[in-house]
Amino acid sequence: MNILVVSPAYAPYAGVGANRMMSFSQYMVEKGHSVIVLRNLPELWPAESLKSIPPEGVIVIDVNAIGTFMNCVEAYYWKIKEAYEQYLPDCAIYSCNPYYTIVAAARIKRETGAKFVIDFRDLWIKDEALTRSIPRKIKKFLSRIPYRSKEKNCVEMADFIVTVSPRDCQQLQRQYRKHKNKMCVIYNGYDENRINKELSDEEKIKVDKVFKQIDGFYSIGVFGKFGYYDYEYVRQMLSAVKVLNEKGVKIKIVHIGELDAITKKAMDKMNFPNELYCGTGFLDYRTGIEILRGVTMNCLIVHYKRGLGTKLFDYMFVNKPVIYFAQKDSSIADILEVCNHSYLCAGAKDTVNAIVGILKEKQKDLGCMDRDKYSRTIQNERYEKLLENVII
């Protein structure tokens, strides 16, 4: 197959949005397929986030997507047209968000009949508000209204639509009942191919530096966003760590990612000791995983119900106990509640009890019997078969 992948978030950008198509494009090249990737010009991302390297064998084309939504539509439209003229792909995948790429895709479909798949990492019009703030929820809802007709057109024109969680798929199927049979779920999963690569000497130094900082302490790993999704939850988490240290339980937070404003606000307001927080900033995925392998347990904080994120699967791979803050009726809870050593927490008391229980019982693993099914290799195989069916 000759596949065009349109993913504004892509290496060298090391943010979580790049991981899905990075993994899939590498898998497809290794299987002998041709892959062309259209990505946002690297200079459009923060300089400190440019930590990854595109897979060998992938043809990468930069798009200078700046300005308004429609400016970005135009920028991608012309680059996609050029890619079709030069490389003649059999099919294209559009990884969203952002969503301006699929508006360009629908336009090209009308003009040429070019087949395409929408990959919704996050839904568009019916995307969840990732906050408990009512004003912010209303603001997000209102901001999406002008794009309803555009999404409807994109869904109608797409040959297939992929979501990353069952609840997202169900939401989209309710929204577009007429097209529900061309929608499915392909999970994110953990990327064992990238994980198993040897670290460079430079990356090994970064890992060793972190381990030196937590030497003599128990540790709680956080991969990617920390308290970004919920101020109250992160405040409770920090309070638990602070209380435990005051009681003589030496434990630190190891945050692999950038410190967000919400977490910083919580730390400042409660005078959280700086020495109990070890922040690495952006790291390559493989480096981050190696650090997670060495912590005592991991932590996940969300407030959404339908989404799964990506760190969940990385936590499943490193196979350490997990403490998590989420709604009981959520996709996250659906998966973690069947694991033996996962702990749903609502406040600092729950968190303290969970951490003490993990340490007292010397729990070393997450205890999920079916975690292998969340391998990205398995999910990529499903994607490959889907494309084969679309191209026929």
Short mmCIF file of C-alpha atoms in Angstrom, two decimals:
data_model
loop_
_atom_site.label_atom_id
_atom_site.label_comp_id
_atom_site.label_asym_id
_atom_site.label_seq_id
_atom_site.Cartn_x
_atom_site.Cartn_y
_atom_site.Cartn_z
CA MET A 1 0.00 0.00 0.00
CA ASN A 2 0.94 3.61 -0.55
CA ILE A 3 -0.43 5.62 2.36
CA LEU A 4 -0.60 9.36 3.02
CA VAL A 5 -0.66 10.25 6.73
CA VAL A 6 -1.76 13.79 7.53
CA SER A 7 -0.77 14.48 11.13
CA PRO A 8 0.09 18.06 12.16
CA ALA A 9 1.59 16.63 15.37
CA TYR A 10 4.55 14.48 14.31
CA ALA A 11 8.27 14.13 15.04
CA PRO A 12 10.38 15.99 15.90
CA TYR A 13 7.47 17.21 18.04
CA ALA A 14 7.51 14.97 21.14
CA GLY A 15 4.07 15.80 22.51
CA VAL A 16 1.53 13.05 23.13
CA GLY A 17 -0.45 13.95 20.00
CA ALA A 18 2.40 12.70 17.81
CA ASN A 19 2.68 9.20 19.26
CA ARG A 20 -0.23 7.52 17.48
CA MET A 21 0.80 8.28 13.91
CA MET A 22 4.50 7.95 14.72
CA SER A 23 3.86 4.38 15.77
CA PHE A 24 1.58 3.57 12.85
CA SER A 25 3.83 5.08 10.18
CA GLN A 26 6.83 3.17 11.52
CA TYR A 27 4.82 -0.06 11.58
CA MET A 28 3.66 0.42 7.99
CA VAL A 29 7.16 1.13 6.68
CA GLU A 30 8.51 -1.94 8.47
CA LYS A 31 5.76 -4.00 6.82
CA GLY A 32 6.96 -2.82 3.40
CA HIS A 33 4.35 -0.15 2.68
CA SER A 34 5.14 3.35 1.41
CA VAL A 35 4.27 6.17 3.82
CA ILE A 36 4.19 9.91 3.19
CA VAL A 37 3.57 12.16 6.21
CA LEU A 38 2.36 15.74 6.12
CA ARG A 39 3.15 17.51 9.39
CA ASN A 40 3.19 21.04 10.75
CA LEU A 41 6.47 22.85 10.19
CA PRO A 42 8.60 21.98 13.28
CA GLU A 43 9.23 25.66 13.95
CA LEU A 44 5.53 26.03 14.78
CA TRP A 45 6.06 23.96 17.95
CA PRO A 46 7.91 25.14 21.09
CA ALA A 47 11.63 24.56 20.65
CA GLU A 48 11.86 22.53 23.87
CA SER A 49 9.25 20.06 22.55
CA LEU A 50 11.31 18.97 19.54
CA LYS A 51 12.80 15.82 21.02
CA SER A 52 11.76 12.99 18.68
CA ILE A 53 13.14 11.62 15.42
CA PRO A 54 10.90 10.55 12.48
CA PRO A 55 11.06 6.82 11.67
CA GLU A 56 13.48 5.80 8.93
CA GLY A 57 11.88 5.29 5.54
CA VAL A 58 9.00 7.74 6.02
CA ILE A 59 8.77 10.61 3.53
CA VAL A 60 8.07 13.78 5.54
CA ILE A 61 6.60 16.99 4.12
CA ASP A 62 6.28 20.20 6.15
CA VAL A 63 3.21 22.44 6.07
CA ASN A 64 3.35 26.06 7.21
CA ALA A 65 -0.06 26.02 8.92
CA ILE A 66 -0.40 29.47 10.46
CA GLY A 67 -3.15 32.04 10.80
CA THR A 68 -6.88 31.38 10.96
CA PHE A 69 -8.62 28.01 10.76
CA MET A 70 -9.35 28.57 7.07
CA ASN A 71 -5.75 29.71 6.43
CA CYS A 72 -4.62 26.35 7.77
CA VAL A 73 -7.22 24.54 5.65
CA GLU A 74 -5.76 26.20 2.56
CA ALA A 75 -2.17 25.45 3.54
CA TYR A 76 -2.95 21.74 3.94
CA TYR A 77 -5.21 21.59 0.89
CA TRP A 78 -2.42 22.62 -1.48
CA LYS A 79 0.20 20.39 0.17
CA ILE A 80 -2.16 17.40 0.08
CA LYS A 81 -2.86 18.02 -3.61
CA GLU A 82 0.88 18.13 -4.31
CA ALA A 83 1.39 14.88 -2.38
CA TYR A 84 -1.31 13.14 -4.42
CA GLU A 85 0.17 14.37 -7.69
CA GLN A 86 3.71 13.31 -6.75
CA TYR A 87 3.20 10.09 -4.79
CA LEU A 88 -0.24 8.79 -5.89
CA PRO A 89 -1.29 7.38 -2.48
CA ASP A 90 -4.00 4.70 -2.32
CA CYS A 91 -5.58 6.22 0.77
CA ALA A 92 -5.02 8.95 3.37
CA ILE A 93 -5.40 9.03 7.16
CA TYR A 94 -6.12 12.33 8.88
CA SER A 95 -5.18 12.40 12.56
CA CYS A 96 -7.25 14.93 14.52
CA ASN A 97 -7.01 17.23 16.32
CA PRO A 98 -6.46 19.87 14.87
CA TYR A 99 -9.45 19.56 12.55
CA TYR A 100 -8.61 21.87 9.66
CA THR A 101 -6.94 18.98 7.85
CA ILE A 102 -10.18 17.02 7.38
CA VAL A 103 -11.92 20.06 5.90
CA ALA A 104 -9.20 20.02 3.26
CA ALA A 105 -9.66 16.24 2.90
CA ALA A 106 -13.39 16.55 2.21
CA ARG A 107 -12.70 19.21 -0.43
CA ILE A 108 -10.18 16.97 -2.19
CA LYS A 109 -12.59 14.02 -2.00
CA ARG A 110 -15.25 16.05 -3.82
CA GLU A 111 -12.76 17.03 -6.51
CA THR A 112 -10.93 13.75 -7.06
CA GLY A 113 -12.69 10.95 -5.17
CA ALA A 114 -9.52 10.33 -3.12
CA LYS A 115 -10.30 7.89 -0.29
CA PHE A 116 -9.64 8.97 3.27
CA VAL A 117 -10.02 7.88 6.89
CA ILE A 118 -10.60 10.28 9.77
CA ASP A 119 -8.72 9.33 12.93
CA PHE A 120 -10.35 11.15 15.84
CA ARG A 121 -7.90 11.14 18.74
CA ASP A 122 -10.36 13.65 20.19
CA LEU A 123 -13.86 14.22 18.89
CA TRP A 124 -14.61 17.60 17.35
CA ILE A 125 -18.07 19.07 17.90
CA LYS A 126 -19.00 16.64 20.67
CA ASP A 127 -15.57 16.55 22.25
CA GLU A 128 -15.67 16.44 26.03
CA ALA A 129 -14.97 19.49 28.15
CA LEU A 130 -11.94 18.33 30.15
CA THR A 131 -12.90 20.38 33.19
CA ARG A 132 -15.50 20.55 35.92
CA SER A 133 -15.84 24.33 35.38
CA ILE A 134 -19.35 25.12 34.04
CA PRO A 135 -18.29 28.43 32.39
CA ARG A 136 -15.46 26.66 30.56
CA LYS A 137 -17.79 23.89 29.43
CA ILE A 138 -20.23 26.44 28.04
CA LYS A 139 -17.42 28.37 26.35
CA LYS A 140 -16.11 25.22 24.66
CA PHE A 141 -19.62 24.24 23.51
CA LEU A 142 -20.26 27.67 22.00
CA SER A 143 -16.86 27.76 20.30
CA ARG A 144 -17.66 24.55 18.37
CA ILE A 145 -21.09 25.62 17.05
CA PRO A 146 -19.78 27.40 13.91
CA TYR A 147 -18.03 24.19 12.82
CA ARG A 148 -21.01 21.83 12.97
CA SER A 149 -21.70 21.88 9.24
CA LYS A 150 -18.02 21.35 8.48
CA GLU A 151 -17.81 18.27 10.70
CA LYS A 152 -21.02 16.87 9.22
CA ASN A 153 -19.62 17.25 5.72
CA CYS A 154 -16.32 15.62 6.71
CA VAL A 155 -18.10 12.64 8.30
CA GLU A 156 -20.28 12.18 5.24
CA MET A 157 -17.33 12.34 2.85
CA ALA A 158 -14.98 10.06 4.82
CA ASP A 159 -14.65 6.42 3.77
CA PHE A 160 -14.15 5.35 7.38
CA ILE A 161 -13.88 6.94 10.82
CA VAL A 162 -11.72 5.69 13.70
CA THR A 163 -11.99 6.68 17.35
CA VAL A 164 -9.74 5.75 20.27
CA SER A 165 -12.31 4.67 22.87
CA PRO A 166 -15.63 2.77 22.80
CA ARG A 167 -17.45 5.66 24.43
CA ASP A 168 -16.20 8.14 21.82
CA CYS A 169 -17.32 5.76 19.08
CA GLN A 170 -20.78 5.42 20.63
CA GLN A 171 -21.09 9.20 20.91
CA LEU A 172 -20.20 9.68 17.26
CA GLN A 173 -22.57 6.91 16.17
CA ARG A 174 -25.44 8.56 18.05
CA GLN A 175 -24.56 11.86 16.42
CA TYR A 176 -24.40 10.43 12.89
CA ARG A 177 -26.62 7.34 12.92
CA LYS A 178 -26.69 7.15 9.14
CA HIS A 179 -22.92 6.61 9.06
CA LYS A 180 -22.50 4.48 12.20
CA ASN A 181 -21.42 1.40 10.21
CA LYS A 182 -18.29 3.14 9.00
CA MET A 183 -17.05 3.87 12.53
CA CYS A 184 -14.86 1.73 14.79
CA VAL A 185 -12.42 1.80 17.71
CA ILE A 186 -8.67 1.35 17.45
CA TYR A 187 -6.99 1.95 20.80
CA ASN A 188 -3.77 3.89 21.26
CA GLY A 189 -1.86 1.28 23.24
CA TYR A 190 1.78 1.16 24.31
CA ASP A 191 4.45 1.31 21.63
CA GLU A 192 6.74 -1.65 22.30
CA ASN A 193 8.75 -1.06 19.10
CA ARG A 194 9.91 2.37 20.25
CA ILE A 195 10.23 1.17 23.84
CA ASN A 196 12.64 -1.63 22.95
CA LYS A 197 15.12 0.60 21.13
CA GLU A 198 18.46 1.25 22.79
CA LEU A 199 18.82 4.64 24.47
CA SER A 200 21.54 6.98 23.28
CA ASP A 201 24.30 7.91 25.72
CA GLU A 202 22.74 11.36 26.07
CA GLU A 203 19.35 9.88 26.99
CA LYS A 204 20.96 7.46 29.46
CA ILE A 205 22.52 10.46 31.23
CA LYS A 206 19.04 12.05 31.55
CA VAL A 207 17.63 8.84 33.04
CA ASP A 208 20.50 8.48 35.50
CA LYS A 209 20.06 12.10 36.58
CA VAL A 210 16.43 11.44 37.51
CA PHE A 211 17.25 8.24 39.38
CA LYS A 212 19.90 10.06 41.42
CA GLN A 213 17.29 12.65 42.45
CA ILE A 214 14.92 9.99 43.77
CA ASP A 215 17.56 7.75 45.35
CA GLY A 216 16.42 6.78 48.84
CA PHE A 217 12.79 7.71 48.12
CA TYR A 218 9.69 5.90 46.98
CA SER A 219 8.45 7.53 43.78
CA ILE A 220 5.23 8.27 41.90
CA GLY A 221 5.55 8.62 38.13
CA VAL A 222 3.44 10.97 36.03
CA PHE A 223 3.82 10.72 32.25
CA GLY A 224 2.76 13.80 30.27
CA LYS A 225 0.05 16.06 31.67
CA PHE A 226 -0.12 16.11 35.46
CA GLY A 227 -2.89 18.25 36.97
CA TYR A 228 -3.82 19.90 33.68
CA TYR A 229 -7.32 18.37 33.64
CA ASP A 230 -8.41 19.01 37.22
CA TYR A 231 -7.18 21.44 39.86
CA GLU A 232 -9.03 19.78 42.75
CA TYR A 233 -7.69 16.32 41.98
CA VAL A 234 -4.08 17.45 41.69
CA ARG A 235 -4.41 19.40 44.93
CA GLN A 236 -5.55 16.23 46.70
CA MET A 237 -2.70 14.27 45.17
CA LEU A 238 -0.09 16.80 46.27
CA SER A 239 -1.63 16.97 49.73
CA ALA A 240 -1.28 13.18 50.12
CA VAL A 241 2.41 13.26 49.14
CA LYS A 242 3.05 16.13 51.51
CA VAL A 243 1.27 14.38 54.42
CA LEU A 244 3.15 11.13 53.85
CA ASN A 245 6.52 12.88 53.93
CA GLU A 246 5.51 14.66 57.14
CA LYS A 247 4.77 11.22 58.61
CA GLY A 248 8.19 9.94 57.61
CA VAL A 249 7.26 8.12 54.38
CA LYS A 250 9.86 9.47 51.95
CA ILE A 251 8.18 9.77 48.56
CA LYS A 252 8.69 12.01 45.54
CA ILE A 253 6.74 12.82 42.40
CA VAL A 254 8.57 12.22 39.12
CA HIS A 255 6.86 14.23 36.39
CA ILE A 256 7.96 13.39 32.83
CA GLY A 257 6.67 16.44 31.00
CA GLU A 258 6.21 20.19 31.30
CA LEU A 259 4.77 21.65 34.49
CA ASP A 260 1.32 23.02 33.62
CA ALA A 261 -0.17 26.21 35.08
CA ILE A 262 -2.88 24.37 37.04
CA THR A 263 -0.39 22.11 38.85
CA LYS A 264 1.95 25.03 39.53
CA LYS A 265 -0.94 27.01 41.00
CA ALA A 266 -1.82 24.09 43.30
CA MET A 267 1.82 23.70 44.37
CA ASP A 268 2.16 27.41 45.14
CA LYS A 269 -1.11 27.67 47.08
CA MET A 270 -0.34 24.74 49.34
CA ASN A 271 3.41 25.45 49.69
CA PHE A 272 4.30 22.08 48.24
CA PRO A 273 8.03 21.44 48.88
CA ASN A 274 10.04 21.85 45.67
CA GLU A 275 12.37 19.03 46.67
CA LEU A 276 9.47 16.54 46.48
CA TYR A 277 8.83 17.31 42.81
CA CYS A 278 11.23 16.08 40.13
CA GLY A 279 10.26 17.53 36.74
CA THR A 280 12.08 16.43 33.59
CA GLY A 281 10.46 18.67 30.96
CA PHE A 282 9.85 17.18 27.50
CA LEU A 283 11.64 13.89 26.86
CA ASP A 284 11.58 11.41 24.03
CA TYR A 285 8.94 8.70 24.52
CA ARG A 286 11.51 5.93 24.95
CA THR A 287 13.40 7.91 27.60
CA GLY A 288 10.21 8.63 29.50
CA ILE A 289 9.27 4.95 29.53
CA GLU A 290 12.70 4.00 30.90
CA ILE A 291 12.15 6.39 33.81
CA LEU A 292 8.68 4.95 34.43
CA ARG A 293 10.23 1.49 34.68
CA GLY A 294 12.19 2.68 37.71
CA VAL A 295 9.45 4.35 39.80
CA THR A 296 7.44 2.70 42.58
CA MET A 297 3.98 3.45 41.19
CA ASN A 298 2.26 5.71 38.67
CA CYS A 299 -0.44 8.36 38.85
CA LEU A 300 -3.12 9.46 36.40
CA ILE A 301 -5.42 12.48 36.83
CA VAL A 302 -8.34 13.17 34.46
CA HIS A 303 -11.87 14.50 34.67
CA TYR A 304 -13.30 13.26 31.38
CA LYS A 305 -15.60 10.26 30.99
CA ARG A 306 -15.18 9.05 27.42
CA GLY A 307 -11.50 9.47 26.65
CA LEU A 308 -8.62 7.15 27.50
CA GLY A 309 -5.57 9.27 26.78
CA THR A 310 -2.27 7.54 26.09
CA LYS A 311 -0.43 7.39 29.41
CA LEU A 312 -2.87 4.72 30.62
CA PHE A 313 -1.41 2.24 28.13
CA ASP A 314 2.16 3.23 28.91
CA TYR A 315 1.42 2.58 32.58
CA MET A 316 0.05 -0.82 31.60
CA PHE A 317 3.29 -1.61 29.78
CA VAL A 318 5.64 -0.68 32.62
CA ASN A 319 3.31 -2.70 34.84
CA LYS A 320 3.51 -0.77 38.12
CA PRO A 321 0.63 -0.11 40.54
CA VAL A 322 -1.51 2.88 39.54
CA ILE A 323 -3.34 5.44 41.66
CA TYR A 324 -5.82 7.41 39.61
CA PHE A 325 -8.30 10.24 39.91
CA ALA A 326 -11.24 9.91 37.53
CA GLN A 327 -15.00 9.59 37.47
CA LYS A 328 -16.28 6.16 38.50
CA ASP A 329 -18.37 5.97 35.34
CA SER A 330 -15.55 6.56 32.86
CA SER A 331 -13.56 4.78 30.16
CA ILE A 332 -10.46 4.96 32.37
CA ALA A 333 -12.27 3.18 35.21
CA ASP A 334 -13.68 0.58 32.80
CA ILE A 335 -10.14 -0.61 32.09
CA LEU A 336 -8.38 -0.06 35.40
CA GLU A 337 -11.06 -1.40 37.73
CA VAL A 338 -10.30 -4.97 36.61
CA CYS A 339 -6.60 -4.60 37.49
CA ASN A 340 -5.58 -5.97 40.89
CA HIS A 341 -3.35 -3.08 41.91
CA SER A 342 -5.13 0.03 40.64
CA TYR A 343 -6.71 2.50 43.08
CA LEU A 344 -9.45 4.99 42.28
CA CYS A 345 -9.04 8.00 44.57
CA ALA A 346 -11.37 10.91 45.30
CA GLY A 347 -9.30 12.78 47.88
CA ALA A 348 -6.09 12.95 49.88
CA LYS A 349 -7.23 10.33 52.42
CA ASP A 350 -7.95 7.78 49.68
CA THR A 351 -4.59 8.52 48.12
CA VAL A 352 -2.65 8.14 51.36
CA ASN A 353 -4.37 4.82 52.05
CA ALA A 354 -3.67 3.58 48.51
CA ILE A 355 0.01 4.55 48.62
CA VAL A 356 0.50 3.07 52.09
CA GLY A 357 -1.22 -0.13 50.98
CA ILE A 358 1.02 -0.46 47.90
CA LEU A 359 4.15 0.05 50.00
CA LYS A 360 3.06 -2.14 52.90
CA GLU A 361 2.10 -5.05 50.66
CA LYS A 362 5.17 -4.48 48.45
CA GLN A 363 3.07 -4.51 45.32
CA LYS A 364 5.27 -4.45 42.24
CA ASP A 365 2.84 -4.83 39.32
CA LEU A 366 -0.48 -3.47 38.06
CA GLY A 367 -2.07 -6.91 37.88
CA CYS A 368 -3.95 -6.64 34.57
CA MET A 369 -4.52 -10.03 32.97
CA ASP A 370 -5.25 -8.78 29.43
CA ARG A 371 -2.80 -5.91 29.08
CA ASP A 372 -1.13 -7.48 26.02
CA LYS A 373 -4.15 -6.64 23.88
CA TYR A 374 -3.31 -2.94 24.29
CA SER A 375 -0.02 -3.28 22.42
CA ARG A 376 0.29 -0.74 19.60
CA THR A 377 1.49 -3.55 17.34
CA ILE A 378 -1.86 -5.27 17.70
CA GLN A 379 -3.72 -1.99 17.19
CA ASN A 380 -1.56 -1.15 14.15
CA GLU A 381 -2.31 -4.55 12.65
CA ARG A 382 -6.01 -3.75 12.96
CA TYR A 383 -5.40 -0.39 11.26
CA GLU A 384 -3.53 -2.03 8.41
CA LYS A 385 -6.44 -4.42 7.77
CA LEU A 386 -8.91 -1.56 7.90
CA LEU A 387 -6.98 0.32 5.20
CA GLU A 388 -6.82 -2.77 3.04
CA ASN A 389 -10.63 -2.94 3.17
CA VAL A 390 -11.00 0.78 2.42
CA ILE A 391 -8.72 0.57 -0.61
CA ILE A 392 -10.50 -2.43 -2.17
#
